[in-house]
Amino acid sequence: GAVVSQHPSRVICKSGTSVKIECRSLDFQATTMFWYRQFPKQSLMLMATSNEGSKATYEQGVEKDKFLINHASLTLSTLTVTSAHPEDSSFYICSARVQRGDYEQYFGPGTRLTVT
Amino acid sequence: KQEVTQIPAALSVPEGENLVLNCSFTDSAIYNLQWFRQDPGKGLTSLLLIQSSQREQTSGRLNASLDKSSGRSTLYIAASQPGDSATYLCAVTNSNYQLIWGAGTKLIIKP
């Protein structure tokens, strides 16, 4: 149980275009989802916290107009990278939290974004 | 502000050895601590989760301990195998229910 999927797993896009990444909790409902990015050989950096039905909370330094997050249902959150630039190339990982006492997060397999 | 530190940053040991990875955190107000494994270019695999009220968790050849008062956790790997080679990440859930991550330890097990 507690499986999280991401789609696509890899995407290559041209500079200036927008890319949407989906994060789904397959066998549970997630009222809270998180989006992280990871640069090569670095740890994960939390970008934003997404609660179902409300606006996402962005971490300091993360541009909310560039990284649009929508959490329209209890099983789906999307991250849209708008007007992508090569510096947005990174590994994006989502997680979903089960609302129970241990607050464990379950992670998706990640999406490799390359902007050319 | 919670900070998580992992030492060493990299470790290379011969196959068969037992080893310990270290994780420390500055604020003891945590809900839990998790150890993850990440293979190159891949996502995360959750290894062990220790609740703040627990002292240790075991799964197969892995044993994780937690000393919340001193802000330390260790991940013990017994009888290491080449397949254990990966980056091991430690993360704590803070009072805002967010995961705060260490930078990881890159482990290489030499055949």
Coordinates of N, CA and C in Angstrom, one line a residue:
Chain A
G1 N 0.8 -1.2 0.0 CA 0.0 0.0 0.0 C 0.8 1.3 0.0
A2 N 0.2 2.4 -0.1 CA 0.8 3.7 0.0 C 1.8 3.9 -1.2
V3 N 1.3 3.8 -2.4 CA 2.1 4.0 -3.6 C 1.8 5.3 -4.2
V4 N 2.9 6.0 -4.6 CA 2.8 7.3 -5.2 C 3.4 7.2 -6.6
S5 N 2.7 7.7 -7.6 CA 3.3 7.6 -9.0 C 3.5 9.0 -9.5
Q6 N 4.4 9.2 -10.4 CA 4.7 10.5 -11.1 C 4.7 10.2 -12.6
H7 N 4.2 11.2 -13.3 CA 4.2 11.2 -14.7 C 4.5 12.5 -15.3
P8 N 5.4 12.7 -16.3 CA 6.2 11.6 -16.8 C 7.4 11.3 -15.9
S9 N 8.1 10.3 -16.3 CA 9.4 10.0 -15.5 C 10.5 10.8 -16.1
R10 N 10.5 11.1 -17.4 CA 11.5 11.9 -18.0 C 10.8 12.9 -19.0
V11 N 11.2 14.1 -19.1 CA 10.7 15.0 -20.1 C 11.8 16.0 -20.5
I12 N 11.8 16.2 -21.8 CA 12.8 17.1 -22.4 C 11.9 18.2 -23.1
C13 N 12.2 19.4 -22.8 CA 11.4 20.5 -23.4 C 12.3 21.6 -23.8
K14 N 11.8 22.4 -24.7 CA 12.5 23.6 -25.2 C 12.4 24.8 -24.3
S15 N 13.4 25.6 -24.2 CA 13.3 26.8 -23.4 C 12.1 27.7 -23.8
G16 N 11.4 28.1 -22.8 CA 10.2 29.0 -23.0 C 8.9 28.2 -23.0
T17 N 8.9 26.9 -23.0 CA 7.7 26.2 -23.0 C 7.3 25.8 -21.6
S18 N 6.1 25.3 -21.4 CA 5.7 24.9 -20.0 C 5.6 23.4 -20.0
V19 N 5.8 22.8 -18.8 CA 5.8 21.4 -18.6 C 4.9 21.1 -17.3
K20 N 4.1 20.1 -17.5 CA 3.3 19.7 -16.3 C 3.7 18.3 -15.8
I21 N 3.9 18.2 -14.5 CA 4.2 16.9 -13.9 C 3.1 16.6 -13.0
E22 N 2.7 15.3 -13.1 CA 1.6 14.8 -12.2 C 2.1 13.9 -11.1
C23 N 1.4 14.0 -10.0 CA 1.7 13.2 -8.8 C 0.4 12.6 -8.3
R24 N 0.4 11.3 -8.3 CA -0.8 10.6 -7.8 C -0.6 9.7 -6.7
S25 N -1.5 9.7 -5.7 CA -1.5 8.6 -4.7 C -2.4 7.6 -5.2
L26 N -1.9 6.4 -5.4 CA -2.7 5.3 -6.1 C -3.7 4.6 -5.2
D27 N -3.3 4.4 -3.9 CA -4.2 3.5 -3.1 C -4.5 4.2 -1.8
F28 N -4.4 5.5 -1.7 CA -4.8 6.2 -0.5 C -5.1 7.6 -0.8
Q29 N -5.8 8.3 0.1 CA -6.1 9.7 -0.1 C -5.1 10.6 0.6
A30 N -4.6 11.6 -0.1 CA -3.5 12.4 0.5 C -4.0 13.8 0.6
T31 N -4.3 14.3 1.8 CA -4.7 15.7 1.9 C -3.6 16.6 1.7
T32 N -2.4 16.1 1.9 CA -1.2 17.0 1.8 C -0.1 16.3 0.9
M33 N 0.3 17.1 -0.1 CA 1.4 16.6 -1.0 C 2.5 17.6 -1.0
F34 N 3.7 17.1 -1.2 CA 4.9 18.0 -1.2 C 5.6 17.9 -2.5
W35 N 6.2 19.0 -2.9 CA 7.1 18.9 -4.1 C 8.5 19.3 -3.8
Y36 N 9.4 18.5 -4.2 CA 10.8 18.7 -4.0 C 11.6 18.8 -5.3
R37 N 12.7 19.5 -5.3 CA 13.6 19.4 -6.4 C 15.0 19.0 -5.9
Q38 N 15.7 18.3 -6.8 CA 17.0 17.8 -6.4 C 18.0 18.1 -7.5
F39 N 19.1 18.8 -7.2 CA 20.1 19.0 -8.1 C 21.2 17.9 -8.0
P40 N 21.9 17.7 -9.1 CA 22.9 16.6 -9.0 C 23.8 16.6 -7.8
K41 N 23.9 15.5 -7.1 CA 24.8 15.3 -6.0 C 24.4 16.1 -4.8
Q42 N 23.1 16.6 -4.8 CA 22.7 17.4 -3.6 C 21.4 16.7 -3.1
S43 N 21.1 17.1 -1.9 CA 19.9 16.6 -1.2 C 18.6 17.2 -1.8
L44 N 17.5 16.8 -1.2 CA 16.2 17.3 -1.7 C 16.0 18.7 -1.1
M45 N 15.4 19.5 -1.9 CA 15.0 20.8 -1.4 C 13.5 21.0 -1.5
L46 N 12.8 21.2 -0.4 CA 11.3 21.4 -0.4 C 11.0 22.7 -1.2
M47 N 10.1 22.5 -2.2 CA 9.7 23.7 -3.0 C 8.4 24.2 -2.4
A48 N 7.4 23.3 -2.1 CA 6.1 23.8 -1.7 C 5.3 22.6 -1.1
T49 N 4.4 23.1 -0.2 CA 3.5 22.1 0.4 C 2.1 22.4 -0.2
S50 N 1.4 21.3 -0.6 CA 0.2 21.4 -1.3 C -0.9 20.8 -0.5
N51 N -2.0 21.5 -0.1 CA -3.1 20.9 0.6 C -4.3 20.9 -0.3
E52 N -5.0 19.8 -0.4 CA -6.2 19.6 -1.2 C -7.2 20.7 -1.1
G53 N -7.5 21.4 -2.2 CA -8.6 22.4 -2.2 C -8.1 23.8 -1.8
S54 N -6.8 23.9 -1.5 CA -6.3 25.3 -1.1 C -5.0 25.6 -1.8
K55 N -4.6 26.8 -1.7 CA -3.4 27.3 -2.4 C -2.2 26.6 -1.7
A56 N -1.2 26.4 -2.6 CA 0.0 25.8 -2.1 C 0.8 26.8 -1.3
T57 N 1.6 26.3 -0.3 CA 2.5 27.1 0.5 C 3.9 26.9 -0.1
Y58 N 4.5 28.0 -0.6 CA 5.8 27.9 -1.2 C 6.9 28.3 -0.2
E59 N 8.0 27.6 -0.4 CA 9.2 27.9 0.5 C 9.9 29.2 0.0
Q60 N 10.6 29.8 0.9 CA 11.3 31.0 0.5 C 12.2 30.8 -0.7
G61 N 12.2 31.7 -1.6 CA 13.0 31.6 -2.8 C 12.4 30.9 -3.9
V62 N 11.3 30.3 -3.8 CA 10.6 29.5 -4.8 C 9.6 30.4 -5.5
E63 N 9.6 30.6 -6.8 CA 8.7 31.5 -7.4 C 7.4 30.8 -7.7
K64 N 6.3 31.3 -7.1 CA 5.0 30.6 -7.2 C 4.4 30.8 -8.6
D65 N 4.8 31.9 -9.2 CA 4.3 32.1 -10.6 C 5.0 31.3 -11.6
K66 N 6.1 30.8 -11.3 CA 6.9 30.0 -12.2 C 6.6 28.5 -12.0
F67 N 6.4 28.1 -10.7 CA 6.1 26.7 -10.4 C 4.7 26.7 -9.9
L68 N 3.7 26.4 -10.8 CA 2.3 26.4 -10.4 C 1.9 25.0 -9.9
I69 N 1.3 25.0 -8.7 CA 0.9 23.8 -8.1 C -0.6 23.8 -7.9
N70 N -1.2 22.7 -8.4 CA -2.6 22.5 -8.2 C -2.9 21.2 -7.5
H71 N -3.7 21.2 -6.5 CA -4.0 20.0 -5.8 C -5.6 19.9 -5.7
A72 N -6.1 19.5 -6.8 CA -7.6 19.6 -7.0 C -8.3 18.4 -6.4
S73 N -7.6 17.3 -6.2 CA -8.3 16.2 -5.6 C -7.4 15.5 -4.5
L74 N -8.0 14.6 -3.8 CA -7.3 13.9 -2.8 C -6.2 12.9 -3.3
T75 N -6.2 12.7 -4.6 CA -5.2 11.8 -5.1 C -4.3 12.3 -6.2
L76 N -4.5 13.6 -6.5 CA -3.7 14.2 -7.6 C -3.2 15.6 -7.3
S77 N -1.9 15.8 -7.5 CA -1.4 17.2 -7.4 C -0.5 17.3 -8.7
T78 N -0.5 18.5 -9.2 CA 0.3 18.8 -10.4 C 1.2 20.0 -10.2
L79 N 2.4 19.8 -10.8 CA 3.4 20.9 -10.8 C 3.6 21.3 -12.2
T80 N 3.4 22.6 -12.5 CA 3.6 23.1 -13.9 C 4.8 24.1 -13.8
V81 N 5.8 23.8 -14.6 CA 7.0 24.7 -14.7 C 6.7 25.5 -15.9
T82 N 6.4 26.8 -15.7 CA 6.1 27.7 -16.7 C 7.3 28.4 -17.3
S83 N 7.3 28.7 -18.6 CA 8.4 29.3 -19.3 C 9.7 28.8 -18.8
A84 N 9.9 27.5 -19.0 CA 11.0 26.8 -18.5 C 12.3 27.3 -19.1
H85 N 13.4 27.3 -18.3 CA 14.7 27.7 -18.7 C 15.7 26.6 -18.4
P86 N 16.8 26.5 -19.0 CA 17.8 25.5 -18.7 C 18.1 25.3 -17.2
E87 N 18.1 26.4 -16.5 CA 18.4 26.3 -15.1 C 17.3 25.6 -14.3
D88 N 16.2 25.4 -14.9 CA 15.1 24.6 -14.2 C 15.3 23.1 -14.4
S89 N 16.3 22.8 -15.2 CA 16.5 21.3 -15.4 C 16.9 20.8 -14.0
S90 N 16.2 19.7 -13.6 CA 16.4 19.1 -12.3 C 15.6 17.9 -12.2
F91 N 15.8 17.2 -11.0 CA 15.0 16.0 -10.7 C 13.9 16.5 -9.7
Y92 N 12.6 16.3 -10.1 CA 11.5 16.8 -9.3 C 10.8 15.6 -8.7
I93 N 10.7 15.6 -7.4 CA 10.1 14.5 -6.6 C 8.9 15.0 -5.8
C94 N 7.8 14.2 -5.9 CA 6.7 14.6 -5.0 C 6.5 13.5 -3.9
S95 N 5.8 13.9 -2.9 CA 5.5 13.0 -1.9 C 4.1 13.3 -1.4
A96 N 3.5 12.3 -0.8 CA 2.1 12.4 -0.2 C 2.1 11.9 1.2
R97 N 1.4 12.6 2.0 CA 1.4 12.3 3.4 C 0.0 11.7 3.8
V98 N 0.1 10.6 4.5 CA -1.1 10.0 5.1 C -1.5 10.7 6.4
Q99 N -2.7 11.0 6.5 CA -3.1 11.8 7.7 C -3.4 10.8 8.9
R100 N -2.3 10.3 9.4 CA -2.4 9.5 10.6 C -1.3 9.9 11.5
G101 N -1.2 9.2 12.6 CA -0.3 9.6 13.7 C 1.2 9.7 13.4
D102 N 1.7 8.9 12.4 CA 3.1 8.9 12.2 C 3.6 9.9 11.2
Y103 N 2.7 10.6 10.5 CA 3.0 11.6 9.5 C 4.1 11.2 8.5
E104 N 4.0 9.9 8.1 CA 5.0 9.4 7.2 C 4.6 9.9 5.8
Q105 N 5.7 10.3 5.0 CA 5.5 10.7 3.6 C 5.9 9.6 2.7
Y106 N 5.2 9.4 1.6 CA 5.5 8.4 0.6 C 5.8 9.1 -0.7
F107 N 6.9 8.6 -1.3 CA 7.5 9.4 -2.3 C 7.2 8.8 -3.7
G108 N 7.1 9.6 -4.7 CA 7.0 9.2 -6.1 C 8.4 8.9 -6.6
P109 N 8.5 8.3 -7.8 CA 9.8 7.9 -8.3 C 10.6 9.1 -8.9
G110 N 10.0 10.2 -9.0 CA 10.7 11.4 -9.5 C 10.5 11.6 -11.0
T111 N 10.7 12.8 -11.5 CA 10.6 13.2 -12.9 C 11.9 14.0 -13.2
R112 N 12.6 13.5 -14.2 CA 13.8 14.2 -14.7 C 13.4 15.2 -15.8
L113 N 13.6 16.5 -15.5 CA 13.3 17.5 -16.4 C 14.6 18.1 -17.0
T114 N 14.6 18.1 -18.4 CA 15.7 18.7 -19.1 C 15.2 19.7 -20.0
V115 N 15.7 20.9 -19.8 CA 15.3 22.1 -20.6 C 16.4 22.4 -21.6
T116 N 16.1 22.4 -22.9 CA 17.2 22.6 -23.8 C 17.1 24.1 -24.4
Chain B
K1 N 16.0 27.0 13.8 CA 15.8 26.3 12.5 C 16.5 24.9 12.5
Q2 N 15.7 24.0 12.2 CA 16.2 22.6 12.2 C 17.3 22.4 11.1
E3 N 18.4 21.8 11.5 CA 19.4 21.4 10.5 C 19.8 20.0 10.7
V4 N 20.0 19.3 9.6 CA 20.3 17.9 9.7 C 21.6 17.7 9.0
T5 N 22.5 17.0 9.7 CA 23.9 16.8 9.2 C 24.2 15.3 9.1
Q6 N 24.8 14.8 8.0 CA 25.1 13.4 7.9 C 26.7 13.3 7.7
I7 N 27.2 12.4 8.5 CA 28.6 12.2 8.4 C 28.9 10.6 8.4
P8 N 29.8 10.1 7.5 CA 30.5 10.9 6.6 C 29.8 11.3 5.3
A9 N 30.3 12.1 4.5 CA 29.7 12.4 3.2 C 29.8 11.3 2.2
A10 N 30.9 10.5 2.4 CA 31.1 9.4 1.5 C 31.9 8.3 2.3
L11 N 31.6 7.1 1.9 CA 32.2 5.9 2.6 C 32.4 4.8 1.7
S12 N 33.6 4.2 1.7 CA 33.9 3.0 0.8 C 34.4 1.9 1.7
V13 N 33.8 0.8 1.7 CA 34.2 -0.3 2.5 C 34.2 -1.6 1.7
P14 N 35.0 -2.6 2.1 CA 34.9 -3.9 1.5 C 33.6 -4.7 1.8
E15 N 33.2 -5.5 0.9 CA 32.1 -6.3 1.0 C 32.2 -7.2 2.3
G16 N 31.1 -7.3 3.0 CA 31.1 -8.1 4.2 C 31.2 -7.4 5.5
E17 N 31.7 -6.2 5.4 CA 31.9 -5.4 6.7 C 30.6 -4.9 7.2
N18 N 30.6 -4.7 8.5 CA 29.5 -4.0 9.1 C 29.8 -2.5 9.1
L19 N 28.8 -1.6 9.0 CA 29.1 -0.2 9.0 C 28.0 0.6 9.6
V20 N 28.4 1.8 10.0 CA 27.5 2.8 10.6 C 27.5 4.1 9.9
L21 N 26.3 4.6 9.6 CA 26.1 5.9 9.1 C 25.5 6.8 10.1
N22 N 25.9 8.0 10.2 CA 25.5 8.9 11.2 C 24.6 10.1 10.7
C23 N 23.7 10.5 11.6 CA 22.8 11.6 11.3 C 22.6 12.4 12.6
S24 N 22.8 13.7 12.5 CA 22.5 14.5 13.7 C 21.5 15.6 13.3
F25 N 20.8 16.1 14.3 CA 19.8 17.2 14.0 C 19.9 18.1 15.2
T26 N 19.6 19.4 15.0 CA 19.8 20.4 15.9 C 18.6 20.6 16.9
D27 N 17.4 20.3 16.4 CA 16.2 20.6 17.2 C 15.6 19.2 17.6
S28 N 15.4 19.0 18.8 CA 14.9 17.6 19.2 C 13.4 17.5 19.1
A29 N 12.7 18.6 18.8 CA 11.3 18.6 18.6 C 10.9 18.0 17.2
I30 N 11.0 16.7 17.1 CA 10.7 16.1 15.9 C 9.5 15.1 16.1
Y31 N 8.8 14.8 15.0 CA 7.8 13.7 15.1 C 8.4 12.4 14.8
N32 N 9.3 12.3 13.8 CA 9.9 11.1 13.5 C 11.2 11.3 12.7
L33 N 11.9 10.3 12.5 CA 13.1 10.3 11.7 C 13.1 9.2 10.7
Q34 N 13.4 9.5 9.5 CA 13.4 8.4 8.4 C 14.8 8.3 7.8
W35 N 15.1 7.1 7.4 CA 16.3 6.8 6.6 C 15.8 6.3 5.2
F36 N 16.4 6.9 4.2 CA 16.0 6.6 2.8 C 17.3 6.1 2.1
R37 N 17.0 5.4 1.0 CA 18.1 5.0 0.1 C 17.8 5.6 -1.3
Q38 N 18.8 6.1 -2.0 CA 18.6 6.7 -3.3 C 19.7 6.1 -4.2
D39 N 19.3 5.4 -5.3 CA 20.2 5.0 -6.3 C 20.4 6.1 -7.3
P40 N 21.5 6.1 -8.0 CA 21.8 7.2 -8.9 C 20.7 7.4 -10.0
G41 N 20.3 8.6 -10.1 CA 19.2 9.0 -11.0 C 17.8 8.4 -10.7
K42 N 17.7 7.9 -9.6 CA 16.4 7.3 -9.2 C 15.7 8.0 -8.0
G43 N 14.5 7.6 -7.7 CA 13.8 8.1 -6.6 C 14.2 7.6 -5.3
L44 N 13.4 7.8 -4.3 CA 13.8 7.4 -2.9 C 13.1 6.1 -2.5
T45 N 13.8 5.3 -1.7 CA 13.3 4.1 -1.1 C 13.3 4.3 0.4
S46 N 12.2 4.3 1.0 CA 12.1 4.4 2.5 C 12.6 3.1 3.1
L47 N 13.6 3.3 4.0 CA 14.2 2.1 4.7 C 13.6 1.9 6.0
L48 N 13.6 2.9 6.8 CA 13.2 2.7 8.2 C 12.6 4.1 8.7
L49 N 11.6 4.0 9.5 CA 11.0 5.2 10.1 C 11.0 4.9 11.6
I50 N 11.5 5.9 12.4 CA 11.5 5.8 13.8 C 10.7 6.9 14.4
Q51 N 9.6 6.6 15.1 CA 8.8 7.6 15.8 C 9.6 8.2 16.9
S52 N 9.2 9.4 17.3 CA 10.0 10.2 18.3 C 10.0 9.4 19.6
S53 N 9.0 8.6 19.9 CA 9.0 7.9 21.1 C 9.7 6.6 21.1
Q54 N 10.3 6.2 19.9 CA 11.0 4.9 19.8 C 12.5 5.1 19.9
R55 N 13.2 4.0 20.1 CA 14.6 4.1 20.2 C 15.3 3.5 19.0
E56 N 14.6 2.5 18.4 CA 15.2 1.9 17.3 C 14.2 1.1 16.4
Q57 N 14.6 0.8 15.2 CA 13.8 0.0 14.3 C 14.8 -0.9 13.5
T58 N 14.3 -2.0 13.2 CA 15.1 -3.0 12.5 C 14.3 -3.5 11.3
S59 N 15.1 -3.7 10.2 CA 14.5 -4.4 9.0 C 15.6 -5.1 8.3
G60 N 15.6 -6.4 8.4 CA 16.6 -7.3 7.8 C 18.0 -6.9 8.4
R61 N 18.9 -6.6 7.5 CA 20.3 -6.3 7.9 C 20.4 -4.8 8.4
L62 N 19.4 -4.1 8.4 CA 19.4 -2.7 8.8 C 18.9 -2.5 10.2
N63 N 19.6 -1.6 10.9 CA 19.1 -1.2 12.2 C 19.3 0.2 12.4
A64 N 18.2 1.0 12.7 CA 18.4 2.4 12.9 C 18.0 2.7 14.4
S65 N 18.8 3.6 15.0 CA 18.6 4.0 16.3 C 18.3 5.5 16.4
L66 N 17.7 5.9 17.4 CA 17.3 7.3 17.6 C 17.6 7.7 19.1
D67 N 18.4 8.7 19.3 CA 18.5 9.4 20.6 C 18.1 10.8 20.4
K68 N 16.8 11.0 20.7 CA 16.2 12.4 20.4 C 16.9 13.4 21.3
S69 N 17.2 13.1 22.5 CA 17.7 14.1 23.4 C 19.1 14.7 23.0
S70 N 19.8 13.8 22.4 CA 21.2 14.2 21.9 C 21.1 14.6 20.4
G71 N 20.0 14.4 19.8 CA 19.9 14.8 18.4 C 20.7 13.9 17.5
R72 N 20.6 12.6 17.7 CA 21.5 11.7 16.9 C 20.7 10.5 16.5
S73 N 21.0 10.0 15.3 CA 20.5 8.7 14.8 C 21.7 8.0 14.1
T74 N 21.6 6.7 14.1 CA 22.6 5.9 13.4 C 21.9 4.9 12.5
L75 N 22.4 4.6 11.4 CA 21.9 3.5 10.6 C 23.1 2.4 10.5
Y76 N 22.8 1.3 11.0 CA 23.8 0.2 11.0 C 23.4 -0.8 9.9
I77 N 24.4 -1.1 9.1 CA 24.2 -2.1 8.0 C 25.1 -3.2 8.3
A78 N 24.5 -4.4 8.5 CA 25.3 -5.6 8.8 C 25.7 -6.3 7.5
A79 N 26.8 -6.9 7.5 CA 27.3 -7.8 6.4 C 27.0 -7.2 5.1
S80 N 27.7 -6.0 4.8 CA 27.4 -5.2 3.6 C 27.6 -6.0 2.3
Q81 N 26.8 -5.6 1.3 CA 26.9 -6.3 0.0 C 27.0 -5.2 -1.0
P82 N 27.6 -5.5 -2.2 CA 27.7 -4.5 -3.3 C 26.4 -3.9 -3.6
G83 N 25.3 -4.6 -3.5 CA 24.0 -4.0 -3.8 C 23.5 -3.0 -2.8
D84 N 24.2 -2.9 -1.7 CA 23.9 -1.8 -0.7 C 24.5 -0.4 -1.2
S85 N 25.3 -0.4 -2.2 CA 25.9 0.8 -2.7 C 24.8 1.8 -3.2
A86 N 24.8 2.9 -2.6 CA 23.8 3.9 -2.9 C 24.0 5.2 -2.0
T87 N 23.2 6.2 -2.2 CA 23.3 7.3 -1.3 C 22.2 7.1 -0.2
Y88 N 22.6 7.3 1.0 CA 21.6 7.1 2.2 C 21.3 8.5 2.7
L89 N 20.0 8.8 2.8 CA 19.5 10.1 3.2 C 18.8 9.9 4.6
C90 N 19.0 10.9 5.4 CA 18.3 10.9 6.7 C 17.4 12.2 6.7
A91 N 16.2 12.1 7.2 CA 15.3 13.2 7.3 C 14.5 13.2 8.5
V92 N 14.2 14.3 9.1 CA 13.4 14.4 10.3 C 12.1 15.2 9.9
T93 N 11.0 14.8 10.5 CA 9.8 15.5 10.4 C 9.7 16.5 11.5
N94 N 9.6 17.8 11.2 CA 9.7 18.9 12.2 C 8.3 19.2 12.7
S95 N 8.2 20.2 13.5 CA 7.0 20.6 14.2 C 5.9 21.1 13.2
N96 N 6.4 21.5 12.0 CA 5.4 21.9 10.9 C 5.1 20.7 10.0
Y97 N 5.5 19.5 10.4 CA 5.2 18.3 9.6 C 5.9 18.3 8.3
Q98 N 7.0 19.0 8.2 CA 7.8 19.0 7.0 C 9.1 18.1 7.2
L99 N 9.5 17.6 6.1 CA 10.8 16.8 6.2 C 12.0 17.7 6.0
I100 N 12.9 17.6 6.9 CA 14.2 18.3 6.8 C 15.3 17.3 6.5
W101 N 16.0 17.5 5.4 CA 16.9 16.5 4.9 C 18.3 16.8 5.2
G102 N 19.1 15.7 5.4 CA 20.5 15.7 5.4 C 21.0 15.7 4.0
A103 N 22.3 15.9 3.8 CA 22.9 16.0 2.5 C 23.2 14.6 2.0
G104 N 23.1 13.6 2.8 CA 23.3 12.2 2.4 C 24.7 11.7 2.6
T105 N 24.9 10.4 2.7 CA 26.1 9.7 2.7 C 26.2 8.8 1.5
K106 N 27.2 8.9 0.6 CA 27.3 8.1 -0.5 C 28.2 6.9 -0.1
L107 N 27.5 5.7 -0.2 CA 28.2 4.5 0.2 C 28.6 3.6 -1.0
I108 N 29.8 3.2 -0.9 CA 30.3 2.2 -2.0 C 30.8 1.0 -1.3
I109 N 30.2 -0.2 -1.7 CA 30.7 -1.4 -1.1 C 31.5 -2.1 -2.2
K110 N 32.7 -2.4 -1.9 CA 33.6 -2.9 -2.9 C 33.6 -4.5 -2.9
P111 N 33.4 -5.1 -4.0 CA 33.3 -6.6 -4.1 C 34.6 -7.2 -3.7

